[in-house]
Short mmCIF file of C-alpha atoms and ligand atoms in Angstrom, two decimals:
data_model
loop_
_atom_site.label_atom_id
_atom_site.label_comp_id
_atom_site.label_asym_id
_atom_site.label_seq_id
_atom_site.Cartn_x
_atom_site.Cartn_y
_atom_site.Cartn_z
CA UNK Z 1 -5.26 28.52 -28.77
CA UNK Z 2 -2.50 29.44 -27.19
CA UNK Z 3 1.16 29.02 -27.97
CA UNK Z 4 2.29 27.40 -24.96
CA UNK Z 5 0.08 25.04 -26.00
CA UNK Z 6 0.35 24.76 -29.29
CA UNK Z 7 4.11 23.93 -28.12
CA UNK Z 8 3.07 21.13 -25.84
CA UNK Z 9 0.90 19.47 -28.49
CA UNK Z 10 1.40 15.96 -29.00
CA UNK Z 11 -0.44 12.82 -30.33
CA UNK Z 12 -0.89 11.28 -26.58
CA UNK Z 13 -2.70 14.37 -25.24
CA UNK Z 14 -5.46 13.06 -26.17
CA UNK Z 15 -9.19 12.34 -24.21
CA UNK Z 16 -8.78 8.70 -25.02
CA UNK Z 17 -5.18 8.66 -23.80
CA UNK Z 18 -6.25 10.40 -20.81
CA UNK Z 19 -8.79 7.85 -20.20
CA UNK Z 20 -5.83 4.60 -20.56
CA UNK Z 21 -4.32 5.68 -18.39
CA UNK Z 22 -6.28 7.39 -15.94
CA UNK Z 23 -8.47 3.96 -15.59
CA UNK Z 24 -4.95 2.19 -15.05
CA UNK Z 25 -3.90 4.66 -12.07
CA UNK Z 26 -7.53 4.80 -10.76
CA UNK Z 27 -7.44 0.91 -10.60
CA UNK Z 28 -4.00 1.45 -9.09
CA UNK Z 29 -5.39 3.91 -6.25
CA UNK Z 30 -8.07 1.61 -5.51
CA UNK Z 31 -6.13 -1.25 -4.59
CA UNK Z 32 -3.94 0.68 -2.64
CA UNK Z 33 -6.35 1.98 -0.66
CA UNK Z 34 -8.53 -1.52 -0.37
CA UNK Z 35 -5.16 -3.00 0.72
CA UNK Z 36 -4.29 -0.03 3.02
CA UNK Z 37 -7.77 0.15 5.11
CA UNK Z 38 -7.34 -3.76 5.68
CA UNK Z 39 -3.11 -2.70 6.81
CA UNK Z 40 -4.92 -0.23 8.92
CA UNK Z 41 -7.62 -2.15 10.86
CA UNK Z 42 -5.26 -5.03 11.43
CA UNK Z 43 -3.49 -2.70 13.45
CA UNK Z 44 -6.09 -0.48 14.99
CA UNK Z 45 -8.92 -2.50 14.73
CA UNK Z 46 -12.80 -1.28 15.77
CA UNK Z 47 -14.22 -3.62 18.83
CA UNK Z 48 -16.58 -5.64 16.64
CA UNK Z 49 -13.56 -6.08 13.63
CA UNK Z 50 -12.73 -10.17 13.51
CA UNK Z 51 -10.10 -11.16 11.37
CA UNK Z 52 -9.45 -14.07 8.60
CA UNK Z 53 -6.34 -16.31 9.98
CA UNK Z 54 -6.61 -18.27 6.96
CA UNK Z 55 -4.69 -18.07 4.23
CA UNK Z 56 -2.12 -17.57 6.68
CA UNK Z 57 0.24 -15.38 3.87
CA UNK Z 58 -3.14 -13.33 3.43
CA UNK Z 59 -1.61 -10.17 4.13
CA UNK Z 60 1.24 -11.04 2.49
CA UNK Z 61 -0.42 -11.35 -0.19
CA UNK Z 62 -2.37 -8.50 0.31
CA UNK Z 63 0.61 -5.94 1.71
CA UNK Z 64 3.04 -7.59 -0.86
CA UNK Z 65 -0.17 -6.00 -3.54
CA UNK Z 66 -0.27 -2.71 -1.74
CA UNK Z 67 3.28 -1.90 -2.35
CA UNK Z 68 3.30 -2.91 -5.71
CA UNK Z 69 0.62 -1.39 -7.13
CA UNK Z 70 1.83 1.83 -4.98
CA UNK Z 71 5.29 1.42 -7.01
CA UNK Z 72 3.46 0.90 -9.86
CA UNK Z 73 1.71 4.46 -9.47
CA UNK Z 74 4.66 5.98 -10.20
CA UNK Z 75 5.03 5.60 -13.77
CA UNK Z 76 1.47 5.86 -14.05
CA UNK Z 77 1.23 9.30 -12.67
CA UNK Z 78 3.54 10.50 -14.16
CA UNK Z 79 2.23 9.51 -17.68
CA UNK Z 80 -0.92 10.71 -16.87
CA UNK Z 81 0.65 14.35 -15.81
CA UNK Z 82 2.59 14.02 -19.36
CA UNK Z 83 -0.93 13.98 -21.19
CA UNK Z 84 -2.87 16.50 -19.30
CA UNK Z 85 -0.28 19.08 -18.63
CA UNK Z 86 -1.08 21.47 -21.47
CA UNK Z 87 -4.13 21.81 -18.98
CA UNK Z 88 -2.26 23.87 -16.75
CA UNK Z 89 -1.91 26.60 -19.20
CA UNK Z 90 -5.75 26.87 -20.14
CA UNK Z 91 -7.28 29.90 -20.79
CA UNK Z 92 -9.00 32.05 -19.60
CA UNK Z 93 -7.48 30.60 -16.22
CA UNK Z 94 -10.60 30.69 -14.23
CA UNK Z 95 -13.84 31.19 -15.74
CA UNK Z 96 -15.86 31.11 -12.76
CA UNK Z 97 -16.39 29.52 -9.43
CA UNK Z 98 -16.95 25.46 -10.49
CA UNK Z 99 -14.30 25.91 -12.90
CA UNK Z 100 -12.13 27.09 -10.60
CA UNK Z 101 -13.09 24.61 -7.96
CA UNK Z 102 -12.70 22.07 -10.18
CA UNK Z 103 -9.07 23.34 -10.86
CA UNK Z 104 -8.39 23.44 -7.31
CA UNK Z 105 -9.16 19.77 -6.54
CA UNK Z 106 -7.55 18.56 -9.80
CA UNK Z 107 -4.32 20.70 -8.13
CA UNK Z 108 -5.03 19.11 -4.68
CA UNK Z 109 -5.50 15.91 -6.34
CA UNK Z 110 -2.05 15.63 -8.52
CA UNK Z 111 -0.23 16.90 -5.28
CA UNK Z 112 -1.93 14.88 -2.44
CA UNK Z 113 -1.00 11.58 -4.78
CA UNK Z 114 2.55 12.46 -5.75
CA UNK Z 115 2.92 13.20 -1.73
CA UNK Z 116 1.21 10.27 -0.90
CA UNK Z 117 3.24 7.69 -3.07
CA UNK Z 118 6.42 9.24 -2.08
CA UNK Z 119 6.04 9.12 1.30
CA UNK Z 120 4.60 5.58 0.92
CA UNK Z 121 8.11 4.40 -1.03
CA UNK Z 122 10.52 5.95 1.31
CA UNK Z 123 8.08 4.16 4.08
CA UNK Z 124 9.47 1.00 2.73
CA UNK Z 125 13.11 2.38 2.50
CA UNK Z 126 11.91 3.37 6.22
CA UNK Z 127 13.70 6.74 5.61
CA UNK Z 128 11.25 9.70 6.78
CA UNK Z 129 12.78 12.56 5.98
CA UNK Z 130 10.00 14.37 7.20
CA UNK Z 131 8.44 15.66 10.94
CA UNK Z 132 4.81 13.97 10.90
CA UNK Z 133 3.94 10.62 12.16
CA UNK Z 134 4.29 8.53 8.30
CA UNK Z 135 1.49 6.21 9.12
CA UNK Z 136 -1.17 8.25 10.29
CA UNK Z 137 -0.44 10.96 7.37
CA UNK Z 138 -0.65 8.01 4.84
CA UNK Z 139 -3.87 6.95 6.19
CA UNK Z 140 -5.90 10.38 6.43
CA UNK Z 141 -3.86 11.09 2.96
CA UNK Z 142 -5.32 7.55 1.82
CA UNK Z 143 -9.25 9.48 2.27
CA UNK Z 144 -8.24 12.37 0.93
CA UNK Z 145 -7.59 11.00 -2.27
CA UNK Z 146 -10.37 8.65 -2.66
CA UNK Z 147 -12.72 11.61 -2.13
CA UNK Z 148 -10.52 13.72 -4.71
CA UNK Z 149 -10.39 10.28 -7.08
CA UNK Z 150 -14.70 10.48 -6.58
CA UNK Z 151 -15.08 14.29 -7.38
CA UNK Z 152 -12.41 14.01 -10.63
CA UNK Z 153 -14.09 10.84 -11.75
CA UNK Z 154 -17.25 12.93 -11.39
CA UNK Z 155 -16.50 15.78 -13.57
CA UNK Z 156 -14.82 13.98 -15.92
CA UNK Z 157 -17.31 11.15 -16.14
CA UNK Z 158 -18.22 12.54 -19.81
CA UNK Z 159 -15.16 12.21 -21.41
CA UNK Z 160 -14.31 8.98 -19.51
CA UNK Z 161 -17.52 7.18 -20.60
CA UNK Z 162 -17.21 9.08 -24.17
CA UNK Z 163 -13.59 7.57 -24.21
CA UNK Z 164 -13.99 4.49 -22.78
CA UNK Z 165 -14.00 2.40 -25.48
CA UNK Z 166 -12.03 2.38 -27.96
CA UNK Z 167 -14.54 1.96 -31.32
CA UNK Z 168 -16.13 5.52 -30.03
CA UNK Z 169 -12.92 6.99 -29.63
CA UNK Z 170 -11.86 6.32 -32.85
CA UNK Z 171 -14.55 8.28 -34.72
CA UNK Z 172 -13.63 11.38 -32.88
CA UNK Z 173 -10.02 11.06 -33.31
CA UNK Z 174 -11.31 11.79 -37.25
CA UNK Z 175 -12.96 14.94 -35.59
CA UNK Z 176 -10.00 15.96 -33.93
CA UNK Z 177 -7.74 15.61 -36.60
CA UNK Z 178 -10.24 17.49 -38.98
CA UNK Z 179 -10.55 20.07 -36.77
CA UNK Z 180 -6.42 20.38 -35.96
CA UNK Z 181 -5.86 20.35 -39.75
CA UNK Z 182 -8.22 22.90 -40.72
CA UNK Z 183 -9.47 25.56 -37.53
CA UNK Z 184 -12.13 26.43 -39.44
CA UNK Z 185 -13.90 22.70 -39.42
CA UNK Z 186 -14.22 24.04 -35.67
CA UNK Z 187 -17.26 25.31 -36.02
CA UNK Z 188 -18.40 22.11 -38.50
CA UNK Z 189 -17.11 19.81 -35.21
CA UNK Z 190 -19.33 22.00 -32.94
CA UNK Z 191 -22.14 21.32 -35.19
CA UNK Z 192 -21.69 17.79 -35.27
CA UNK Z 193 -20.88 17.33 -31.22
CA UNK Z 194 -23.56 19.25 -30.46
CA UNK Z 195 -26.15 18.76 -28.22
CA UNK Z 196 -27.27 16.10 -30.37
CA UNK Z 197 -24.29 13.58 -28.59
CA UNK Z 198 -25.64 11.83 -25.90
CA UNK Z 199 -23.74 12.28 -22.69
CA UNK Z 200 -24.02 16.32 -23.06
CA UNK Z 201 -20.05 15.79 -23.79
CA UNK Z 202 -19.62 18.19 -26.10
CA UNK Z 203 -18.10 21.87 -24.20
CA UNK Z 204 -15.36 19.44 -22.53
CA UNK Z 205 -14.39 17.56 -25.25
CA UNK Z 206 -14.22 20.22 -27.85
CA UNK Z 207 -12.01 22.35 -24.92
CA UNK Z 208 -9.98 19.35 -24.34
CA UNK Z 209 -9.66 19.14 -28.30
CA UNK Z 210 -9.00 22.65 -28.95
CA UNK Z 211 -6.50 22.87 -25.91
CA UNK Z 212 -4.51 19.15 -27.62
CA UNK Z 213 -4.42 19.37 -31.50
CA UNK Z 214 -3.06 16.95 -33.51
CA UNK Z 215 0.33 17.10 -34.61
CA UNK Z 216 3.09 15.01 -36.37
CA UNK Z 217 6.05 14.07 -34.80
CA UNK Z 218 6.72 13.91 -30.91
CA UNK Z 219 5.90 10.93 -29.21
CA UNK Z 220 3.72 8.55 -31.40
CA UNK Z 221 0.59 6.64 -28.93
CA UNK Z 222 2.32 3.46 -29.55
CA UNK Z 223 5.58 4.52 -28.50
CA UNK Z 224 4.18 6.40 -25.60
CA UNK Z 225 2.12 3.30 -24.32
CA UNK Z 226 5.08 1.16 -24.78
CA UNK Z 227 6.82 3.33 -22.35
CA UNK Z 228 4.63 3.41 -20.19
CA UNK Z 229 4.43 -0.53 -20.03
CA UNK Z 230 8.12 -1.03 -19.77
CA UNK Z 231 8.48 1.38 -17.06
CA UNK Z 232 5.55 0.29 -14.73
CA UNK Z 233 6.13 -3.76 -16.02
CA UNK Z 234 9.88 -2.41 -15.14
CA UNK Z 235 9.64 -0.78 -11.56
CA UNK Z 236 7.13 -3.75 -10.19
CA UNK Z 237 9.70 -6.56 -11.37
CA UNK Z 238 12.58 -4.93 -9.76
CA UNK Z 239 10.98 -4.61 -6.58
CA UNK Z 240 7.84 -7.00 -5.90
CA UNK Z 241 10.72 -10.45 -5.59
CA UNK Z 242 11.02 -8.88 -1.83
CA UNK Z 243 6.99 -10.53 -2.00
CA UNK Z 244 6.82 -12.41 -4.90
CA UNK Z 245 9.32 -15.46 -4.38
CA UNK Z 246 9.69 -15.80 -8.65
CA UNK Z 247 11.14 -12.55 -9.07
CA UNK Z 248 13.13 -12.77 -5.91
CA UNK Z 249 16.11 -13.44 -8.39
CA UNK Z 250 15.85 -9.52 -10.01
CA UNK Z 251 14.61 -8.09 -6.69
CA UNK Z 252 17.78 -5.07 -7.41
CA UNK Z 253 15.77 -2.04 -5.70
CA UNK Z 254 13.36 -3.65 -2.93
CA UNK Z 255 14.94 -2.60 0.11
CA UNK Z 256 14.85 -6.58 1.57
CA UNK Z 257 16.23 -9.57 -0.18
CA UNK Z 258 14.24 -12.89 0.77
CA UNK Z 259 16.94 -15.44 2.87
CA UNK Z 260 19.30 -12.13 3.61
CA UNK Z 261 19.58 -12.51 7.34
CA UNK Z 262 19.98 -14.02 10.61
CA UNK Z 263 18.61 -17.67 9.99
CA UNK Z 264 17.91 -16.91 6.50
CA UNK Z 265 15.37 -14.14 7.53
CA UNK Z 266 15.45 -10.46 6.91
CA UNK Z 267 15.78 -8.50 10.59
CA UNK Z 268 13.75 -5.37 11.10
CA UNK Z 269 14.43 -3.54 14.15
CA UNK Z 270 17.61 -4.98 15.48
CA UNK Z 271 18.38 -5.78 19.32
CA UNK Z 272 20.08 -2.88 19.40
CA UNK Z 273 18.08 -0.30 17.91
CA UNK Z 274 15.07 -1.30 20.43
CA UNK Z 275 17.63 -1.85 23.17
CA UNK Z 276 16.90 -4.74 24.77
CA UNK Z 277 20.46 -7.40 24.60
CA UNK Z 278 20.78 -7.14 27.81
CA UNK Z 279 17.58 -8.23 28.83
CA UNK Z 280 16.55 -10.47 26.54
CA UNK Z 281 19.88 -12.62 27.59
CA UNK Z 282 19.71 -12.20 30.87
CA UNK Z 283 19.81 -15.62 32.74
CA UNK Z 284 16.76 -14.30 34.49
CA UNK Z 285 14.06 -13.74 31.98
CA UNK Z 286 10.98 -14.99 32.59
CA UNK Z 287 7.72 -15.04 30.06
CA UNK Z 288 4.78 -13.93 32.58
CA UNK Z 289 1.42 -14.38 31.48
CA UNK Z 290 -1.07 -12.54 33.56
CA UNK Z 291 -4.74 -13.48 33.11
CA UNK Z 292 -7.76 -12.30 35.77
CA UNK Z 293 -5.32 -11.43 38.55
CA UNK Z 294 -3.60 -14.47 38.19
CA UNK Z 295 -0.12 -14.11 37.46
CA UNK Z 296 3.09 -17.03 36.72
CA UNK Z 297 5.76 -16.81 35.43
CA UNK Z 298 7.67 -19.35 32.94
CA UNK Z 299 11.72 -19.54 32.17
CA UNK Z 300 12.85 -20.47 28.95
CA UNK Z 301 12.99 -24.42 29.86
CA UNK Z 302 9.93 -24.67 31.10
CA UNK Z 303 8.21 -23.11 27.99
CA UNK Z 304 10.45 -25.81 26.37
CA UNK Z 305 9.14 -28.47 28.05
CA UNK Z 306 5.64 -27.44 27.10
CA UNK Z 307 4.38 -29.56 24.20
CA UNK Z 308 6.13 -27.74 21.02
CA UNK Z 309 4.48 -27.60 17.61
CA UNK Z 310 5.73 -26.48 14.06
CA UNK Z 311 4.35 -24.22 12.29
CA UNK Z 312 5.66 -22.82 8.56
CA UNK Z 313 4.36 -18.96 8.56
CA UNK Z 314 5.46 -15.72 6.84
CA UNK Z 315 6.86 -12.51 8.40
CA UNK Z 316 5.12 -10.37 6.18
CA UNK Z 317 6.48 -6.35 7.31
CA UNK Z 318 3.93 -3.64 5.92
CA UNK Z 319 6.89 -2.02 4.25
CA UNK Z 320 5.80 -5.40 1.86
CA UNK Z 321 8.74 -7.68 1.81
CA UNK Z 322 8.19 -10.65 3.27
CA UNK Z 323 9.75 -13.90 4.33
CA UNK Z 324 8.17 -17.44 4.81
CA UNK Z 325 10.04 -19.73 7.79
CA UNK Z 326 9.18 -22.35 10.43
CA UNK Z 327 9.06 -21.78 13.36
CA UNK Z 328 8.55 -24.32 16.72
CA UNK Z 329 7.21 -23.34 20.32
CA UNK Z 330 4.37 -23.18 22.42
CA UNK Z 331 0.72 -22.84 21.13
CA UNK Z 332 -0.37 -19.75 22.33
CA UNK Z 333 -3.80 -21.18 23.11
CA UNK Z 334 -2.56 -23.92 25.29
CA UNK Z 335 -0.84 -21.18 27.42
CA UNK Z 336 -4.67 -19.52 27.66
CA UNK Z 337 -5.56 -22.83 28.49
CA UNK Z 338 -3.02 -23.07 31.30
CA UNK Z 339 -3.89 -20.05 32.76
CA UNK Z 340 -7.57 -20.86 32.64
CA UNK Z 341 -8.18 -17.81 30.61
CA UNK Z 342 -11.96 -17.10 29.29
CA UNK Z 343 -12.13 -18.43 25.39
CA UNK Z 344 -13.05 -14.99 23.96
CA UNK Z 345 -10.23 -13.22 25.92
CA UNK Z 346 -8.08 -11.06 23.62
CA UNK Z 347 -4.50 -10.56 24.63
CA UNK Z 348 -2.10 -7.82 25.09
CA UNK Z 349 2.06 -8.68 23.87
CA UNK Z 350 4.52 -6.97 25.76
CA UNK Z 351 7.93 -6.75 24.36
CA UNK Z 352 11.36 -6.21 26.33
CA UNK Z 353 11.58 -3.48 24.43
CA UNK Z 354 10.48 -0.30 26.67
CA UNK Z 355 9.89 2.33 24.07
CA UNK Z 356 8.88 2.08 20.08
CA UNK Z 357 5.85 1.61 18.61
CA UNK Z 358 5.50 -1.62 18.77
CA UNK Z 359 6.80 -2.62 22.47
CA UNK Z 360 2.77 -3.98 23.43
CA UNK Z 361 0.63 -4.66 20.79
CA UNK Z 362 -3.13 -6.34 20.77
CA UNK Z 363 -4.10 -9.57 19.52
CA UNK Z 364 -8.20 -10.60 19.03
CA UNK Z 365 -9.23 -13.71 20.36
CA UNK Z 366 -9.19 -15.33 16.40
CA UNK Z 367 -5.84 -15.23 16.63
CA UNK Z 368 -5.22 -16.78 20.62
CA UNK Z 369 -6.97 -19.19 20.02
CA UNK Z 370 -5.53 -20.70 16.34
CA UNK Z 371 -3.47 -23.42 16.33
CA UNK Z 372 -0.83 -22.21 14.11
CA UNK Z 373 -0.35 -19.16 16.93
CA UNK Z 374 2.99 -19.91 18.84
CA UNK Z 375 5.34 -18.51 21.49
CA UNK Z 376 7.94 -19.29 19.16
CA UNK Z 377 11.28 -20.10 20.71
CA UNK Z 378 13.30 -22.00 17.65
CA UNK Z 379 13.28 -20.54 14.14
CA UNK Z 380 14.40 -22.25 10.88
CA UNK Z 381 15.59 -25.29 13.35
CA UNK Z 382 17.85 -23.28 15.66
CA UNK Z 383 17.15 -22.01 19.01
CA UNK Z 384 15.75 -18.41 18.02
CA UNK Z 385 17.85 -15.96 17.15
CA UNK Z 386 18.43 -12.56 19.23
CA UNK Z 387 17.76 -10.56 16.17
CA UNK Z 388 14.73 -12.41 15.75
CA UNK Z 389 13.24 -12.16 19.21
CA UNK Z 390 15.30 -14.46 21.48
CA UNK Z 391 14.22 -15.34 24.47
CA UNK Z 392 10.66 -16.01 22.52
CA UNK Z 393 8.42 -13.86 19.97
CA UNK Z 394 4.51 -14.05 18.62
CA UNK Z 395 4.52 -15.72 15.75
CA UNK Z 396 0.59 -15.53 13.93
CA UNK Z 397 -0.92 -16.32 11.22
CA UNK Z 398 -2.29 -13.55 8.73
CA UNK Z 399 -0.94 -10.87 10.78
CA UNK Z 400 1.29 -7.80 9.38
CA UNK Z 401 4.86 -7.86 11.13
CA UNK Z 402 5.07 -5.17 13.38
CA UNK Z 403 2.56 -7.19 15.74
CA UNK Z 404 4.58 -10.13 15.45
CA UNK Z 405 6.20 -9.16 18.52
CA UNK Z 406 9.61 -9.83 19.26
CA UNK Z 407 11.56 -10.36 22.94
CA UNK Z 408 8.28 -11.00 24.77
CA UNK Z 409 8.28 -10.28 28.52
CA UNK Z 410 4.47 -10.19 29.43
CA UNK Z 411 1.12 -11.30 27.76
CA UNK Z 412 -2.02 -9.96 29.65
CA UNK Z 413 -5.21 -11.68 28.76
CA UNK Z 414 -7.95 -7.95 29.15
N1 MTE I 1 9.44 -5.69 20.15
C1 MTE I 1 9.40 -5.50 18.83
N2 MTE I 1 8.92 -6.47 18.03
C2 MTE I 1 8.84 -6.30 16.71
C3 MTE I 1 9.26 -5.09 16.11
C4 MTE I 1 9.76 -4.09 16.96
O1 MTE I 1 10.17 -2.99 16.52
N3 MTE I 1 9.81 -4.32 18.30
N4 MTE I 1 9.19 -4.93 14.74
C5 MTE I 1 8.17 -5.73 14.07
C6 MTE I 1 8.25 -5.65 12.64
S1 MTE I 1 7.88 -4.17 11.91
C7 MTE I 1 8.50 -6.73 11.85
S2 MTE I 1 8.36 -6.67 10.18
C8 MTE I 1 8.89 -8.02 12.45
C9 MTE I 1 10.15 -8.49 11.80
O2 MTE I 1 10.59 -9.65 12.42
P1 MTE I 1 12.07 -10.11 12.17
O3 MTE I 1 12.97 -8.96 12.49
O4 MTE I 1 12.28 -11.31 13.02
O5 MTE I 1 12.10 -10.47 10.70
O6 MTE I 1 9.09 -7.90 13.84
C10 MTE I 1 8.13 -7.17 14.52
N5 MTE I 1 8.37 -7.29 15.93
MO1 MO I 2 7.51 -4.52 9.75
#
């Protein structure tokens, strides 16, 4: 035993606490990355990938979760680095290659996440203080850590099914307070975890014990998981009302506030960051729709005079606030129609906008050919505001924001 650790001793560095906690952050990373692959194919989907338009605040729903539980991981992690951190100081340091491999990923593993969720949070803050591409880092970051979550769950999978439940858990925490007040009922506790246990648990757990004796004072468990609660219950309420309409009224940190702007609906990228006022009120503009060589070309009236429907959808941004509104204009699919495009045509959106990422985006042929799919061109019962896409914008159902394209120019049926 050393005295570092001795020092760091505490009645939450424990297996059992480990295992709380660890089951709440692997639940955590799961979700996130569940939530994330679905954020991911939306936008880059395979050829054979179909999407559900219905519930039409799916991803909502399902972004709105991916945040959370990603702001949620904070807390978590950090409670979990709290309990195992006398770890770092175990000795010898290495004793051989699996040990030290299994060091290694553990180190990989706690940095890999901590990057991961920050990057994730200032993502929503869209601040990138950083020089790599933020999505495509979050995504190969996103397998990285599920393989790294698979390999610790595998090593550890003795303690974590030792410590799993509580009842079990208790008995040893006699063991392990035997053995803290009295080193010498070591070698009883060997005797009694020996190979005898089932789950061959016994060199792990007696080095976690020996590395995390019992002492009084410090932190009791109850306090600790109380903490922990408030914190995580703490961070999620403050932020998830930018999803999560009934908490809308404590949303303090979420970087949107539902009903904050231009027709009561949060703005992303302004006209003026993607540069396109001029164009988008131009007297001239024209929506062209190009399918099979055919091209025409329709001004804002005649899109008008089109039959209009109403739809009530969500902008729902994958930075996870998101905004429900109505919006009125032309079905998408009638415009297919029109142009006598084949039914299982997808369709490219192109935007005003000439640079950005999201200036032409893709849209499957489940979502052409829904009804709730609009040109919109009015927005909360107003003619469409500039910041919101004026002359006329995609508006879909189940789709993440960024291909809810705004000032459209051209839509190409490929
Ligand atoms: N042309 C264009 N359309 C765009 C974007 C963009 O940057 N350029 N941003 C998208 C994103 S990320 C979101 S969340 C929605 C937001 O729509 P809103 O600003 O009307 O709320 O617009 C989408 N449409
Ligand atoms: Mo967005």
């Amino acid at each position: 035993m050393y005295e570092s650790q001795r020092a760091l001793a505490s009645p939450v560095r424990n297996p059992r606490m480990a295992t709380v906690i660890g089951r709440l952050l692997g639940a955590a990373f799961l979700i996130c990355f569940g939530t994330g692959l679905y954020s991911h194919f939306l936008q880059e989907p395979l050829d054979w990938m179909r999407f559900a338009t219905r519930p039409e605040f799916l991803y909502q729903v399902t972004q709105g979760t991916h945040i959370v539980a990603g702001i949620a991981c904070f807390p978590l992690l950090l409670a979990k680095l709290y309990i195992v951190f006398p770890e770092l100081f175990a000795y010898p340091p290495v004793r051989g290659l699996v040990h030290f491999l299994e060091r290694a990923s553990i180190a990989l593993f706690v940095g890999a996440s901590l990057v991961q969720i920050t990057i994730g949070l200032l993502n929503t803050y869209q601040w990138y203080p950083w020089p790599f591409p933020f999505r495509q880092v979050h995504f190969a970051l996103g397998w990285v850590l599920i393989g790294l979550l698979v390999i610790h769950i595998g090593v550890k999978l003795p303690v974590i099914t030792r410590y799993w439940s509580k009842s079990t858990s208790a008995d040893d925490d006699h063991l392990v307070d035997a053995v803290s007040n009295d080193r010498s009922a070591n070698a009883e506790a060997v005797r009694l975890w020996g190979p005898s246990r089932p789950g061959g648990v016994t060199g792990r757990v007696l080095d976690y014990i020996d590395a995390t004796p019992r002492v009084a004072g410090g932190v009791s468990r109850r306090g600790f998981l109380t903490t922990v609660g408030v914190a995580t219950t703490a961070v999620v309420a403050l932020t998830a009302g930018q999803t999560f309409t009934p908490l809308n009224a404590v949303n303090l940190f979420g970087p949107r506030k539902k009903g904050v702007g231009q027709q009561g609906v949060p703005v992303n990228r302004t006209s003026e960051q993607a540069l396109v006022a001029d164009a988008a009120m131009a007297a001239g503009w024209t929506l062209t729709l190009a399918v099979a060589g055919t091209e025409r070309s329709f001004t804002r009236s005649e899109l008008l005079a089109l039959p209009q429907t109403e739809v009530r959808l969500p902008i729902a941004c994958v930075e996870g606030w998101s905004q429900m509104a109505s919006w009125r204009g032309v079905r998408l699919r009638d415009l297919a129609d029109l142009m006598d495009a084949a039914p299982d045509s997808s369709f490219r959106l192109i935007s005003l906008e000439e640079r950005g990422s999201f200036s032409k985006t893709q849209m499957g042929r489940e979502y052409v050919r829904d009804p709730l799919t609009l040109v919109a061109l009015e927005l909360n019962g107003e003619t469409l505001d500039l910041e919101h896409g004026y002359p006329a914008r995609m508006i879909a159902p189940g789709r993440p924001g960024v291909l809810q394209t705004k000032w459209l120019s051209r839509i190409e049926a490929i």
